Amino acid sequence: MQANDYLNINKQTWNNKVEVHVNSDFYDMEGFLKGKSTLNSIELDLLGDVSGKRVLHLQCHFGQDTMTLARMGAKATGIDLSDKAIEKAKEINNKLNLDATFICCDIYDLPNHLDEKFDIVFTSYGTIGWFPDLDKWAKIISHFLKPDGKFVFAEFHPVVWMFDNDFKDVFYNYFNVEPILEEESGTYADKEAPLNAKTITWNHPISEVLNALIQNGLVINCFNEFDYSPYNCFNQTEEFEPNKFRIKHLENKIPMVYSLSATKK
C-alpha cells in the first residue's frame, strides 16, 4: 500500500462495505425506510431548524443522514467518494420520493463537480481521518458556504484513535505524524462480515482541525466534547444510557466525540 494511492485504496474498501452496511442492524434500513431519523442530538442541537435551507453533506456514505435532512425540509446535497454508495443513495432517495441530490467525487475535487453556495455545510463521524490535508478540507467548506453560512461538524475524538482496538494500550500518535496503513477484517457495522479492508488514514489533533477552519475564514461559535459515542462501533463498549456507548473499563474518563459549529466571515 502506497499512501499516495490512498484515494483508490480507500474507495475500493468503501465500495466493498456498502452492501454489508445497507443490510446491517447498525444502519437499520427497515427503520429508516419507515421514517426513523438517523441524526443524533449532538449534531441536531447545532444544526437547528434546517427547513428551507440548502445543506451540503460531505462524506454521506449511502445517504441516510442526507435524506433525513431532506425529510426535515432541507434542500440537501450529499457527496461521497464511493460510487457504489452514491448509487445506493440515489436508489433509496427515489424509492422514498425525496428530493436529495447525490454526487460521487473526492471531496477535494468537489468544486469541479458542483457550482452552488450553501446555508449549511455538514459532516459527521469518521470523516476527517480519510484526509491527509485539513487545510484543503477547510478550503472546500469555506468555498461552498454563503457569507454567514454555518459549518456543523461532529466527529470521533482524536483521543479515541490513540488506542489499540481493545482500548488497552496507547498505540497510535495523537498528532498527525504519518499516514496510518492498516488491514483488518470485518467492519464496524458488522464485525463478523467476510470483508478484508485496506485503509490509509490520518490522525488529526483538535488544534489542526480548529486552525484549518480559522485560517480559512471560519469563526468558531462553539466547541463541545462528549464522554460517549452515539454509535456502538468500537470494541469493549457498554450502553450506559439508551444509544450512549462508552468503553466499559475507561468509564467516562476519555472524550469520545466532539462537535463544533462555525460561521463563514
CSV table of C-alpha atoms in Angstrom, one decimal:
chain,number,residue,atom,x,y,z
A,1,MET,CA,0.0,0.0,0.0
A,2,GLN,CA,1.4,3.4,-1.0
A,3,ALA,CA,0.0,6.4,0.9
A,4,ASN,CA,-0.1,8.4,-2.3
A,5,ASP,CA,-2.7,5.9,-3.7
A,6,TYR,CA,-5.0,6.5,-0.7
A,7,LEU,CA,-8.0,7.5,-2.8
A,8,ASN,CA,-8.1,4.3,-4.9
A,9,ILE,CA,-7.4,2.0,-1.9
A,10,ASN,CA,-10.0,3.7,0.4
A,11,LYS,CA,-12.6,3.9,-2.4
A,12,GLN,CA,-12.3,0.2,-3.0
A,13,THR,CA,-12.7,-0.5,0.7
A,14,TRP,CA,-15.8,1.7,1.0
A,15,ASN,CA,-17.3,0.2,-2.2
A,16,ASN,CA,-16.9,-3.3,-0.7
A,17,LYS,CA,-18.7,-2.2,2.5
A,18,VAL,CA,-21.8,-0.7,1.0
A,19,GLU,CA,-23.9,-3.9,0.6
A,20,VAL,CA,-22.9,-5.2,4.1
A,21,HIS,CA,-23.7,-1.8,5.7
A,22,VAL,CA,-27.1,-1.4,3.9
A,23,ASN,CA,-28.1,-4.9,5.3
A,24,SER,CA,-26.7,-4.4,8.8
A,25,ASP,CA,-28.6,-3.9,12.0
A,26,PHE,CA,-26.2,-1.0,12.6
A,27,TYR,CA,-27.8,1.1,9.8
A,28,ASP,CA,-31.3,-0.3,10.5
A,29,MET,CA,-32.6,0.3,6.9
A,30,GLU,CA,-36.0,-1.0,7.8
A,31,GLY,CA,-36.5,1.6,10.5
A,32,PHE,CA,-35.0,4.3,8.2
A,33,LEU,CA,-37.4,3.5,5.4
A,34,LYS,CA,-40.3,3.8,7.8
A,35,GLY,CA,-39.2,7.3,8.7
A,36,LYS,CA,-36.7,6.9,11.5
A,37,SER,CA,-34.2,9.9,11.8
A,38,THR,CA,-30.6,8.9,11.6
A,39,LEU,CA,-29.3,12.1,13.2
A,40,ASN,CA,-28.3,12.4,16.9
A,41,SER,CA,-28.9,15.2,19.4
A,42,ILE,CA,-25.2,16.1,19.3
A,43,GLU,CA,-25.5,17.4,15.7
A,44,LEU,CA,-29.2,18.3,15.8
A,45,ASP,CA,-28.6,20.8,18.5
A,46,LEU,CA,-26.1,22.6,16.3
A,47,LEU,CA,-28.0,22.2,13.0
A,48,GLY,CA,-31.2,23.8,14.4
A,49,ASP,CA,-34.1,24.3,12.0
A,50,VAL,CA,-32.9,23.3,8.5
A,51,SER,CA,-36.3,23.8,6.9
A,52,GLY,CA,-35.9,25.6,3.6
A,53,LYS,CA,-32.1,25.7,4.0
A,54,ARG,CA,-29.6,24.5,1.4
A,55,VAL,CA,-27.4,21.9,3.1
A,56,LEU,CA,-24.2,20.3,1.7
A,57,HIS,CA,-23.5,17.0,3.4
A,58,LEU,CA,-19.9,15.9,2.9
A,59,GLN,CA,-18.9,12.2,3.0
A,60,CYS,CA,-22.5,11.0,3.1
A,61,HIS,CA,-21.9,7.2,2.6
A,62,PHE,CA,-25.2,5.8,1.2
A,63,GLY,CA,-27.1,8.9,2.2
A,64,GLN,CA,-29.2,8.2,5.3
A,65,ASP,CA,-28.3,11.4,7.0
A,66,THR,CA,-28.7,13.4,3.8
A,67,MET,CA,-32.2,12.0,3.3
A,68,THR,CA,-33.0,12.6,7.0
A,69,LEU,CA,-32.1,16.3,6.4
A,70,ALA,CA,-34.4,16.3,3.3
A,71,ARG,CA,-37.2,14.8,5.4
A,72,MET,CA,-36.6,17.8,7.8
A,73,GLY,CA,-37.3,20.2,4.9
A,74,ALA,CA,-33.7,20.9,3.8
A,75,LYS,CA,-32.6,21.1,0.2
A,76,ALA,CA,-29.9,18.5,0.8
A,77,THR,CA,-26.9,17.5,-1.4
A,78,GLY,CA,-24.8,14.5,-0.3
A,79,ILE,CA,-21.2,13.9,-1.6
A,80,ASP,CA,-19.2,10.7,-1.3
A,81,LEU,CA,-16.1,9.1,-2.8
A,82,SER,CA,-17.7,5.7,-3.2
A,83,ASP,CA,-19.7,5.2,-6.5
A,84,LYS,CA,-21.4,2.2,-5.0
A,85,ALA,CA,-22.6,4.2,-2.0
A,86,ILE,CA,-23.9,7.0,-4.2
A,87,GLU,CA,-25.7,4.6,-6.5
A,88,LYS,CA,-27.4,3.1,-3.4
A,89,ALA,CA,-28.2,6.6,-2.1
A,90,LYS,CA,-29.9,7.6,-5.3
A,91,GLU,CA,-31.9,4.3,-5.4
A,92,ILE,CA,-33.2,4.8,-1.8
A,93,ASN,CA,-33.9,8.5,-2.5
A,94,ASN,CA,-36.1,7.6,-5.5
A,95,LYS,CA,-37.8,4.8,-3.5
A,96,LEU,CA,-38.7,7.3,-0.8
A,97,ASN,CA,-39.7,10.1,-3.2
A,98,LEU,CA,-37.3,12.5,-1.6
A,99,ASP,CA,-35.5,15.3,-3.4
A,100,ALA,CA,-32.0,14.9,-2.1
A,101,THR,CA,-29.2,15.2,-4.7
A,102,PHE,CA,-26.1,13.0,-4.7
A,103,ILE,CA,-22.7,13.4,-6.3
A,104,CYS,CA,-19.8,11.0,-6.4
A,105,CYS,CA,-16.4,12.5,-6.2
A,106,ASP,CA,-13.3,13.1,-4.0
A,107,ILE,CA,-14.2,16.0,-1.6
A,108,TYR,CA,-11.0,17.9,-2.6
A,109,ASP,CA,-12.3,17.8,-6.2
A,110,LEU,CA,-15.8,19.0,-5.4
A,111,PRO,CA,-15.5,22.5,-7.0
A,112,ASN,CA,-15.2,20.7,-10.4
A,113,HIS,CA,-18.5,18.9,-9.8
A,114,LEU,CA,-20.7,21.4,-8.1
A,115,ASP,CA,-21.3,25.2,-8.6
A,116,GLU,CA,-23.5,26.3,-5.8
A,117,LYS,CA,-23.4,28.0,-2.3
A,118,PHE,CA,-25.0,26.6,0.8
A,119,ASP,CA,-26.5,27.9,4.0
A,120,ILE,CA,-25.0,24.9,5.9
A,121,VAL,CA,-22.2,22.5,5.3
A,122,PHE,CA,-22.4,19.4,7.5
A,123,THR,CA,-20.2,16.4,8.1
A,124,SER,CA,-20.1,13.8,10.8
A,125,TYR,CA,-18.5,10.8,12.5
A,126,GLY,CA,-15.5,9.1,11.0
A,127,THR,CA,-14.9,11.6,8.2
A,128,ILE,CA,-11.7,13.6,8.5
A,129,GLY,CA,-9.4,10.7,9.1
A,130,TRP,CA,-9.6,10.0,5.4
A,131,PHE,CA,-8.0,13.3,4.5
A,132,PRO,CA,-4.2,13.9,4.5
A,133,ASP,CA,-4.6,17.7,4.5
A,134,LEU,CA,-7.2,19.5,6.6
A,135,ASP,CA,-6.3,22.9,5.2
A,136,LYS,CA,-7.6,21.7,1.8
A,137,TRP,CA,-10.7,20.3,3.5
A,138,ALA,CA,-11.4,23.6,5.3
A,139,LYS,CA,-10.9,25.5,2.0
A,140,ILE,CA,-13.7,23.3,0.4
A,141,ILE,CA,-16.0,24.1,3.4
A,142,SER,CA,-15.3,27.8,3.1
A,143,HIS,CA,-15.7,27.7,-0.7
A,144,PHE,CA,-19.2,26.2,-0.6
A,145,LEU,CA,-20.6,28.3,2.3
A,146,LYS,CA,-22.5,31.5,1.7
A,147,PRO,CA,-21.4,34.6,3.8
A,148,ASP,CA,-22.7,34.0,7.3
A,149,GLY,CA,-23.3,30.3,6.3
A,150,LYS,CA,-22.8,27.7,9.0
A,151,PHE,CA,-20.5,24.7,9.3
A,152,VAL,CA,-21.7,21.9,11.6
A,153,PHE,CA,-19.3,19.1,12.5
A,154,ALA,CA,-19.5,16.1,14.8
A,155,GLU,CA,-16.6,13.7,14.9
A,156,PHE,CA,-15.0,10.9,17.0
A,157,HIS,CA,-12.4,12.5,19.3
A,158,PRO,CA,-8.7,12.0,18.3
A,159,VAL,CA,-8.1,10.6,21.8
A,160,VAL,CA,-10.1,7.5,20.8
A,161,TRP,CA,-7.8,6.9,17.8
A,162,MET,CA,-4.8,6.7,20.0
A,163,PHE,CA,-5.8,3.3,21.5
A,164,ASP,CA,-5.4,-0.2,20.1
A,165,ASN,CA,-8.7,-1.8,19.0
A,166,ASP,CA,-9.5,-3.1,22.5
A,167,PHE,CA,-8.6,0.2,24.3
A,168,LYS,CA,-5.8,-1.5,26.4
A,169,ASP,CA,-2.8,0.5,25.2
A,170,VAL,CA,-2.0,3.8,23.7
A,171,PHE,CA,-0.8,2.6,20.3
A,172,TYR,CA,-1.0,5.5,17.9
A,173,ASN,CA,0.2,9.1,18.0
A,174,TYR,CA,-2.3,11.8,18.9
A,175,PHE,CA,-0.6,14.0,16.4
A,176,ASN,CA,-0.6,13.8,12.6
A,177,VAL,CA,2.9,12.4,12.1
A,178,GLU,CA,2.4,9.9,9.3
A,179,PRO,CA,-0.2,8.1,7.3
A,180,ILE,CA,-1.7,5.0,9.1
A,181,LEU,CA,-1.7,2.0,6.8
A,182,GLU,CA,-3.9,-0.9,8.0
A,183,GLU,CA,-5.6,-4.1,7.0
A,184,GLU,CA,-8.5,-5.5,9.0
A,185,SER,CA,-11.3,-8.0,8.6
A,186,GLY,CA,-15.0,-7.2,9.2
A,187,THR,CA,-16.4,-3.7,9.5
A,188,TYR,CA,-17.7,-1.5,12.4
A,189,ALA,CA,-21.3,-2.2,11.2
A,190,ASP,CA,-20.8,-6.0,11.2
A,191,LYS,CA,-17.6,-7.2,12.9
A,192,GLU,CA,-18.2,-10.7,11.5
A,193,ALA,CA,-18.7,-9.7,7.9
A,194,PRO,CA,-16.4,-11.5,5.4
A,195,LEU,CA,-14.6,-8.3,4.4
A,196,ASN,CA,-10.9,-7.7,4.3
A,197,ALA,CA,-10.3,-3.9,4.3
A,198,LYS,CA,-7.2,-2.0,3.4
A,199,THR,CA,-7.2,1.6,4.6
A,200,ILE,CA,-5.0,4.6,4.7
A,201,THR,CA,-6.0,7.2,7.3
A,202,TRP,CA,-4.5,10.1,9.2
A,203,ASN,CA,-5.0,11.2,12.9
A,204,HIS,CA,-5.9,14.9,13.3
A,205,PRO,CA,-5.5,16.6,16.6
A,206,ILE,CA,-8.1,19.1,17.7
A,207,SER,CA,-5.6,22.0,17.1
A,208,GLU,CA,-5.2,21.0,13.5
A,209,VAL,CA,-9.0,21.0,12.9
A,210,LEU,CA,-9.6,24.3,14.6
A,211,ASN,CA,-6.7,26.1,12.9
A,212,ALA,CA,-7.6,24.8,9.5
A,213,LEU,CA,-11.1,26.3,9.9
A,214,ILE,CA,-9.9,29.6,11.4
A,215,GLN,CA,-7.3,30.1,8.7
A,216,ASN,CA,-9.9,29.6,6.0
A,217,GLY,CA,-12.2,32.4,7.3
A,218,LEU,CA,-14.5,30.5,9.7
A,219,VAL,CA,-15.3,31.8,13.1
A,220,ILE,CA,-15.8,29.0,15.7
A,221,ASN,CA,-19.1,29.6,17.6
A,222,CYS,CA,-19.0,26.6,19.9
A,223,PHE,CA,-16.9,23.5,20.6
A,224,ASN,CA,-18.2,20.6,22.7
A,225,GLU,CA,-16.7,17.3,23.9
A,226,PHE,CA,-18.7,14.2,25.0
A,227,ASP,CA,-17.8,11.2,27.1
A,228,TYR,CA,-19.8,8.8,25.0
A,229,SER,CA,-20.4,7.8,21.4
A,230,PRO,CA,-24.0,7.7,19.9
A,231,TYR,CA,-22.9,4.6,17.9
A,232,ASN,CA,-21.8,1.2,19.1
A,233,CYS,CA,-18.9,1.0,16.7
A,234,PHE,CA,-16.0,0.2,19.0
A,235,ASN,CA,-14.9,-2.8,20.9
A,236,GLN,CA,-15.3,-3.2,24.7
A,237,THR,CA,-18.3,-1.0,24.9
A,238,GLU,CA,-21.3,-0.7,27.3
A,239,GLU,CA,-24.5,1.1,26.7
A,240,PHE,CA,-24.9,3.1,29.9
A,241,GLU,CA,-28.0,5.0,28.7
A,242,PRO,CA,-30.1,4.4,25.5
A,243,ASN,CA,-27.9,5.0,22.4
A,244,LYS,CA,-24.9,6.2,24.5
A,245,PHE,CA,-21.9,3.9,24.4
A,246,ARG,CA,-18.6,4.1,26.4
A,247,ILE,CA,-15.6,1.9,26.6
A,248,LYS,CA,-16.5,-0.1,29.7
A,249,HIS,CA,-13.2,-0.1,31.6
A,250,LEU,CA,-12.5,3.5,30.8
A,251,GLU,CA,-15.9,4.7,32.0
A,252,ASN,CA,-16.4,8.4,31.5
A,253,LYS,CA,-12.6,9.2,31.7
A,254,ILE,CA,-11.9,9.9,28.0
A,255,PRO,CA,-13.6,12.1,25.4
A,256,MET,CA,-15.2,10.1,22.7
A,257,VAL,CA,-16.8,12.6,20.4
A,258,TYR,CA,-16.5,16.4,19.8
A,259,SER,CA,-18.8,18.8,17.9
A,260,LEU,CA,-18.4,22.3,16.7
A,261,SER,CA,-20.2,25.0,14.8
A,262,ALA,CA,-18.5,27.8,12.9
A,263,THR,CA,-19.7,30.7,10.7
A,264,LYS,CA,-18.1,31.9,7.5
A,265,LYS,CA,-17.0,35.5,7.8
